[in-house]
C-alpha cells in the first residue's frame, strides 16, 4: 500500500505489505478474513490488521509491531513468524500452539533470556534469534538453521538427531554457573550435513573447545563443513590438526581468539580447499 492506492478495498486480498508512512490504512482493510500473509516495514508503531479476524495466516512478519501474545497464539496455521525479541518473550508460554510453524525469526537486536520451549514444533526448519536463555528443541529432524543457541542449551541436545542441520551458530553472552563454558568437538562432528558453523562469545566471555581422543584419531572431521567462524574462542591446544581434517573447508575465520600454546602447525596435506584464512 501507499497513499495513492490506499483507498482501494482489500477485503479479498491475500497478501498485504504496508509501509509505516501509509496514513490511510483504514479499519476496513484491517478486517480481512482472507489474508494469508502480512508484512510491515519501516518504523515502529504502525496500526496493523485486526488479527482477531485473520485465522488463516500462513506468513506473519510483525517485528515492528506490538501484537498481543494471545492473538499470535491463535494463528495456528502459521508457517513463518517474524517477531520482535520483546514480543517473543511475551508468547514464550503459548508458542507451542503453532504446531505447523516452519520458520521462527526473532529480531537479532536483543538477547532472549527467557526459556523458549519449541519441543512440540516438529515442523521447524529455521530458528533465528539470540537465544542466550534456555532453548528447548525436541524432534528436530527437519531443522536446517539454528542461529543462535547458547552452549548450555547446545550441550543438552542430541546432535545426532539434527540430521538436516546446515547452519549453526553457538553464541554465549553470559558465564555459566560452572564458569567458563565449553563446546565439545565430538558434538559438532555428529552433524553430517553441517555447512556453516559459527562459535561466538561476547562481553569478555570465552568459549573453550575441548576434544576427545576419538576425535583426535579421525582421519576426516565434519566432511560437509564449508565455512567456520571462531569468535572469542579459547584454545588449550592447537586447533589446526582438527580443522585441517575438514576436506571441504573453504573459509576459516579467527576473531579475538586466545591460544595458550606456542605455534600452530599445518601439515602439507591439510586444508586442501581453503580459500580464505582471516585472523583478526
Short mmCIF file of C-alpha atoms in Angstrom, two decimals:
data_model
loop_
_atom_site.label_atom_id
_atom_site.label_comp_id
_atom_site.label_asym_id
_atom_site.label_seq_id
_atom_site.Cartn_x
_atom_site.Cartn_y
_atom_site.Cartn_z
CA UNK A 1 0.00 0.00 0.00
CA UNK A 2 0.86 3.63 -0.48
CA UNK A 3 -1.27 6.72 -0.12
CA UNK A 4 -2.21 6.69 -3.82
CA UNK A 5 -3.94 3.32 -3.69
CA UNK A 6 -4.77 3.15 -0.01
CA UNK A 7 -8.41 3.90 -0.73
CA UNK A 8 -8.89 0.62 -2.63
CA UNK A 9 -10.64 -2.24 -0.90
CA UNK A 10 -8.52 -5.14 0.32
CA UNK A 11 -11.20 -7.47 1.64
CA UNK A 12 -10.31 -10.10 -0.99
CA UNK A 13 -6.53 -9.60 -0.98
CA UNK A 14 -4.47 -12.49 0.40
CA UNK A 15 -1.08 -10.77 0.73
CA UNK A 16 -0.58 -7.30 2.16
CA UNK A 17 2.55 -5.16 2.57
CA UNK A 18 2.29 -1.84 4.39
CA UNK A 19 4.89 0.87 4.92
CA UNK A 20 4.80 2.82 8.18
CA UNK A 21 4.15 6.13 6.39
CA UNK A 22 0.81 5.00 4.94
CA UNK A 23 -1.75 7.19 6.69
CA UNK A 24 -4.94 5.65 5.37
CA UNK A 25 -4.70 2.00 6.36
CA UNK A 26 -8.39 2.03 7.18
CA UNK A 27 -10.41 -0.06 9.59
CA UNK A 28 -11.98 -1.81 6.58
CA UNK A 29 -8.58 -3.08 5.49
CA UNK A 30 -7.73 -4.25 8.96
CA UNK A 31 -10.62 -6.73 8.87
CA UNK A 32 -9.51 -9.03 6.08
CA UNK A 33 -10.55 -12.62 6.78
CA UNK A 34 -8.90 -13.89 3.60
CA UNK A 35 -5.43 -12.64 4.47
CA UNK A 36 -2.66 -15.23 4.27
CA UNK A 37 0.42 -13.01 4.50
CA UNK A 38 1.15 -9.68 6.21
CA UNK A 39 4.41 -7.71 6.17
CA UNK A 40 5.06 -4.36 7.82
CA UNK A 41 8.29 -2.47 7.11
CA UNK A 42 9.67 0.91 8.03
CA UNK A 43 9.48 2.41 11.51
CA UNK A 44 7.62 1.03 14.50
CA UNK A 45 4.08 1.52 15.80
CA UNK A 46 2.05 1.10 12.63
CA UNK A 47 -1.58 0.23 13.33
CA UNK A 48 -1.75 -3.25 11.84
CA UNK A 49 -4.60 -5.52 10.78
CA UNK A 50 -7.28 -6.83 13.07
CA UNK A 51 -5.60 -10.18 13.68
CA UNK A 52 -8.62 -11.50 15.55
CA UNK A 53 -10.39 -11.78 12.18
CA UNK A 54 -7.44 -13.34 10.32
CA UNK A 55 -7.42 -17.00 11.26
CA UNK A 56 -5.85 -18.33 8.05
CA UNK A 57 -2.50 -16.55 8.14
CA UNK A 58 0.48 -18.53 6.85
CA UNK A 59 3.09 -15.74 6.90
CA UNK A 60 3.24 -13.08 9.61
CA UNK A 61 6.08 -10.58 9.97
CA UNK A 62 5.38 -8.23 12.89
CA UNK A 63 8.90 -7.48 14.07
CA UNK A 64 7.96 -3.79 14.09
CA UNK A 65 4.54 -4.17 15.68
CA UNK A 66 3.37 -4.82 19.21
CA UNK A 67 0.92 -7.68 18.85
CA UNK A 68 -0.83 -9.24 21.89
CA UNK A 69 0.52 -12.71 22.63
CA UNK A 70 -2.93 -14.36 22.66
CA UNK A 71 -3.59 -13.20 19.10
CA UNK A 72 -0.36 -14.73 17.80
CA UNK A 73 -1.14 -17.94 19.66
CA UNK A 74 -4.44 -18.15 17.77
CA UNK A 75 -2.67 -18.17 14.37
CA UNK A 76 -2.38 -21.93 14.36
CA UNK A 77 -1.79 -22.17 10.59
CA UNK A 78 1.37 -20.05 10.61
CA UNK A 79 4.37 -21.33 8.64
CA UNK A 80 6.53 -18.23 9.12
CA UNK A 81 6.63 -15.92 12.13
CA UNK A 82 8.85 -12.84 12.25
CA UNK A 83 8.62 -11.27 15.67
CA UNK A 84 10.47 -8.79 17.87
CA UNK A 85 12.56 -10.19 20.71
CA UNK A 86 10.42 -8.46 23.33
CA UNK A 87 7.21 -9.83 21.79
CA UNK A 88 8.69 -13.33 21.69
CA UNK A 89 9.22 -13.14 25.43
CA UNK A 90 5.52 -12.48 25.77
CA UNK A 91 4.45 -15.53 23.77
CA UNK A 92 7.00 -17.94 25.23
CA UNK A 93 4.26 -19.73 27.16
CA UNK A 94 1.92 -20.24 24.19
CA UNK A 95 4.25 -20.67 21.21
CA UNK A 96 3.71 -24.44 21.36
CA UNK A 97 0.28 -23.84 19.78
CA UNK A 98 1.92 -23.04 16.45
CA UNK A 99 2.26 -26.71 15.51
CA UNK A 100 2.82 -26.09 11.78
CA UNK A 101 5.44 -23.36 12.17
CA UNK A 102 8.46 -23.85 9.89
CA UNK A 103 10.40 -20.61 10.43
CA UNK A 104 10.76 -18.61 13.65
CA UNK A 105 12.75 -15.43 13.16
CA UNK A 106 13.19 -13.15 16.16
CA UNK A 107 14.74 -9.71 15.79
CA UNK A 108 18.50 -10.11 16.21
CA UNK A 109 18.96 -6.83 18.05
CA UNK A 110 18.17 -8.05 21.58
CA UNK A 111 19.02 -11.10 23.63
CA UNK A 112 16.29 -13.56 24.57
CA UNK A 113 16.98 -14.63 28.14
CA UNK A 114 13.70 -16.45 28.83
CA UNK A 115 13.21 -20.18 28.35
CA UNK A 116 11.75 -20.87 24.89
CA UNK A 117 10.18 -24.31 24.52
CA UNK A 118 9.95 -25.48 20.90
CA UNK A 119 9.69 -29.21 21.58
CA UNK A 120 6.18 -29.52 20.16
CA UNK A 121 7.05 -27.68 16.92
CA UNK A 122 8.27 -30.68 14.95
CA UNK A 123 7.99 -28.96 11.54
CA UNK A 124 10.56 -26.28 12.35
CA UNK A 125 13.22 -25.72 9.69
CA UNK A 126 14.73 -22.37 10.66
CA UNK A 127 15.16 -20.88 14.15
CA UNK A 128 16.83 -17.46 14.20
CA UNK A 129 17.40 -15.17 17.20
CA UNK A 130 19.87 -14.59 20.03
CA UNK A 131 18.63 -17.26 22.42
CA UNK A 132 21.01 -16.78 25.35
CA UNK A 133 18.46 -18.34 27.70
CA UNK A 134 17.42 -21.98 27.63
CA UNK A 135 16.21 -23.15 24.23
CA UNK A 136 14.35 -26.48 24.27
CA UNK A 137 14.20 -28.38 20.97
CA UNK A 138 12.56 -31.77 20.55
CA UNK A 139 12.33 -33.88 17.40
CA UNK A 140 14.37 -31.60 15.13
CA UNK A 141 14.88 -33.85 12.12
CA UNK A 142 13.67 -31.07 9.80
CA UNK A 143 15.79 -28.31 11.36
CA UNK A 144 18.19 -26.71 8.87
CA UNK A 145 19.14 -23.40 10.51
CA UNK A 146 19.84 -22.72 14.19
CA UNK A 147 21.16 -19.20 14.90
CA UNK A 148 21.92 -18.86 17.70
CA UNK A 149 21.83 -21.13 20.72
CA UNK A 150 23.84 -20.80 23.94
CA UNK A 151 26.38 -23.50 24.76
CA UNK A 152 24.47 -24.69 27.84
CA UNK A 153 21.39 -25.42 25.71
CA UNK A 154 23.52 -26.93 22.94
CA UNK A 155 25.23 -29.35 25.32
CA UNK A 156 21.81 -30.70 26.37
CA UNK A 157 20.78 -31.55 22.80
CA UNK A 158 21.41 -34.79 20.94
CA UNK A 159 23.27 -33.57 17.84
CA UNK A 160 22.99 -36.94 16.11
CA UNK A 161 19.24 -36.24 15.75
CA UNK A 162 19.87 -32.99 13.84
CA UNK A 163 20.33 -34.86 10.61
CA UNK A 164 19.49 -31.91 8.31
CA UNK A 165 21.16 -29.06 10.21
CA UNK A 166 23.21 -26.98 7.77
CA UNK A 167 23.75 -23.64 9.51
CA UNK A 168 24.67 -23.49 13.22
CA UNK A 169 25.67 -20.60 15.47
CA UNK A 170 26.51 -21.11 19.13
CA UNK A 171 26.61 -17.80 20.96
CA UNK A 172 27.35 -17.00 24.58
CA UNK A 173 26.88 -13.69 26.33
CA UNK A 174 26.87 -14.84 29.95
CA UNK A 175 29.02 -17.13 32.04
CA UNK A 176 27.54 -20.42 33.11
CA UNK A 177 27.32 -21.42 36.75
CA UNK A 178 30.44 -23.52 36.29
CA UNK A 179 32.42 -20.53 35.00
CA UNK A 180 33.98 -20.90 31.57
CA UNK A 181 31.63 -22.63 29.14
CA UNK A 182 32.77 -25.22 26.64
CA UNK A 183 31.67 -26.93 23.45
CA UNK A 184 32.76 -30.43 22.54
CA UNK A 185 34.32 -31.11 19.16
CA UNK A 186 32.65 -34.53 19.25
CA UNK A 187 29.17 -32.99 19.32
CA UNK A 188 29.98 -30.99 16.18
CA UNK A 189 31.35 -33.95 14.24
CA UNK A 190 27.96 -35.68 14.55
CA UNK A 191 26.32 -33.05 12.31
CA UNK A 192 26.67 -34.86 8.99
CA UNK A 193 25.19 -32.11 6.77
CA UNK A 194 26.52 -29.00 8.53
CA UNK A 195 27.90 -26.44 6.06
CA UNK A 196 28.26 -23.23 8.10
CA UNK A 197 29.48 -23.08 11.72
CA UNK A 198 29.90 -20.02 13.93
CA UNK A 199 31.12 -20.21 17.52
CA UNK A 200 30.87 -16.79 19.14
CA UNK A 201 31.14 -15.18 22.58
CA UNK A 202 30.74 -11.65 23.91
CA UNK A 203 31.36 -9.34 26.88
CA UNK A 204 34.67 -10.95 27.80
CA UNK A 205 33.16 -14.44 27.92
CA UNK A 206 35.26 -17.13 26.28
CA UNK A 207 34.11 -20.42 24.86
CA UNK A 208 36.50 -23.28 25.28
CA UNK A 209 36.71 -26.03 22.67
CA UNK A 210 37.62 -29.42 24.04
CA UNK A 211 38.47 -32.53 22.04
CA UNK A 212 38.22 -36.20 22.86
CA UNK A 213 40.65 -38.94 21.91
CA UNK A 214 38.09 -40.36 19.48
CA UNK A 215 38.13 -37.07 17.55
CA UNK A 216 41.93 -36.91 17.50
CA UNK A 217 42.09 -40.31 15.84
CA UNK A 218 39.70 -39.41 13.00
CA UNK A 219 41.16 -39.01 9.51
CA UNK A 220 38.27 -36.77 8.39
CA UNK A 221 36.20 -34.39 10.54
CA UNK A 222 32.92 -32.73 9.51
CA UNK A 223 33.21 -33.59 5.84
CA UNK A 224 30.37 -31.24 4.84
CA UNK A 225 31.65 -28.03 6.50
CA UNK A 226 32.43 -25.17 4.10
CA UNK A 227 32.73 -22.17 6.45
CA UNK A 228 33.91 -21.88 10.07
CA UNK A 229 33.98 -18.68 12.14
CA UNK A 230 35.51 -18.73 15.62
CA UNK A 231 35.00 -15.58 17.69
CA UNK A 232 36.47 -15.15 21.20
CA UNK A 233 37.33 -18.84 21.47
CA UNK A 234 39.94 -20.17 23.91
CA UNK A 235 42.15 -22.95 22.55
CA UNK A 236 44.03 -25.02 25.07
CA UNK A 237 45.63 -26.96 22.23
CA UNK A 238 46.49 -26.27 18.62
CA UNK A 239 43.18 -26.30 16.65
CA UNK A 240 44.81 -26.71 13.25
CA UNK A 241 45.25 -30.51 13.39
CA UNK A 242 41.46 -30.76 13.74
CA UNK A 243 40.44 -28.02 11.32
CA UNK A 244 42.72 -29.24 8.54
CA UNK A 245 40.87 -32.57 8.55
CA UNK A 246 37.78 -30.84 7.11
CA UNK A 247 38.09 -31.74 3.43
CA UNK A 248 35.61 -29.16 2.07
CA UNK A 249 36.53 -26.21 4.28
CA UNK A 250 36.89 -23.01 2.21
CA UNK A 251 36.57 -20.17 4.76
CA UNK A 252 38.28 -20.13 8.17
CA UNK A 253 37.97 -17.00 10.33
CA UNK A 254 39.53 -16.37 13.76
CA UNK A 255 38.37 -13.28 15.69
CA UNK A 256 39.67 -12.31 19.12
CA UNK A 257 40.71 -15.87 19.86
CA UNK A 258 43.12 -16.95 22.60
CA UNK A 259 45.63 -19.76 22.15
CA UNK A 260 47.66 -20.86 25.16
CA UNK A 261 50.21 -22.85 23.21
CA UNK A 262 53.12 -21.78 21.02
CA UNK A 263 52.99 -22.24 17.27
CA UNK A 264 50.10 -23.52 15.19
CA UNK A 265 51.10 -26.26 12.76
CA UNK A 266 49.55 -27.28 9.45
CA UNK A 267 50.64 -30.36 7.50
CA UNK A 268 51.34 -30.31 3.77
CA UNK A 269 48.15 -32.25 3.10
CA UNK A 270 45.97 -30.01 5.27
CA UNK A 271 43.31 -27.57 4.05
CA UNK A 272 43.02 -28.87 0.50
CA UNK A 273 40.26 -26.39 -0.46
CA UNK A 274 40.90 -23.43 1.85
CA UNK A 275 40.46 -20.12 0.04
CA UNK A 276 40.11 -17.64 2.89
CA UNK A 277 42.07 -17.53 6.15
CA UNK A 278 41.39 -14.50 8.35
CA UNK A 279 42.97 -13.74 11.74
CA UNK A 280 41.67 -10.59 13.46
#
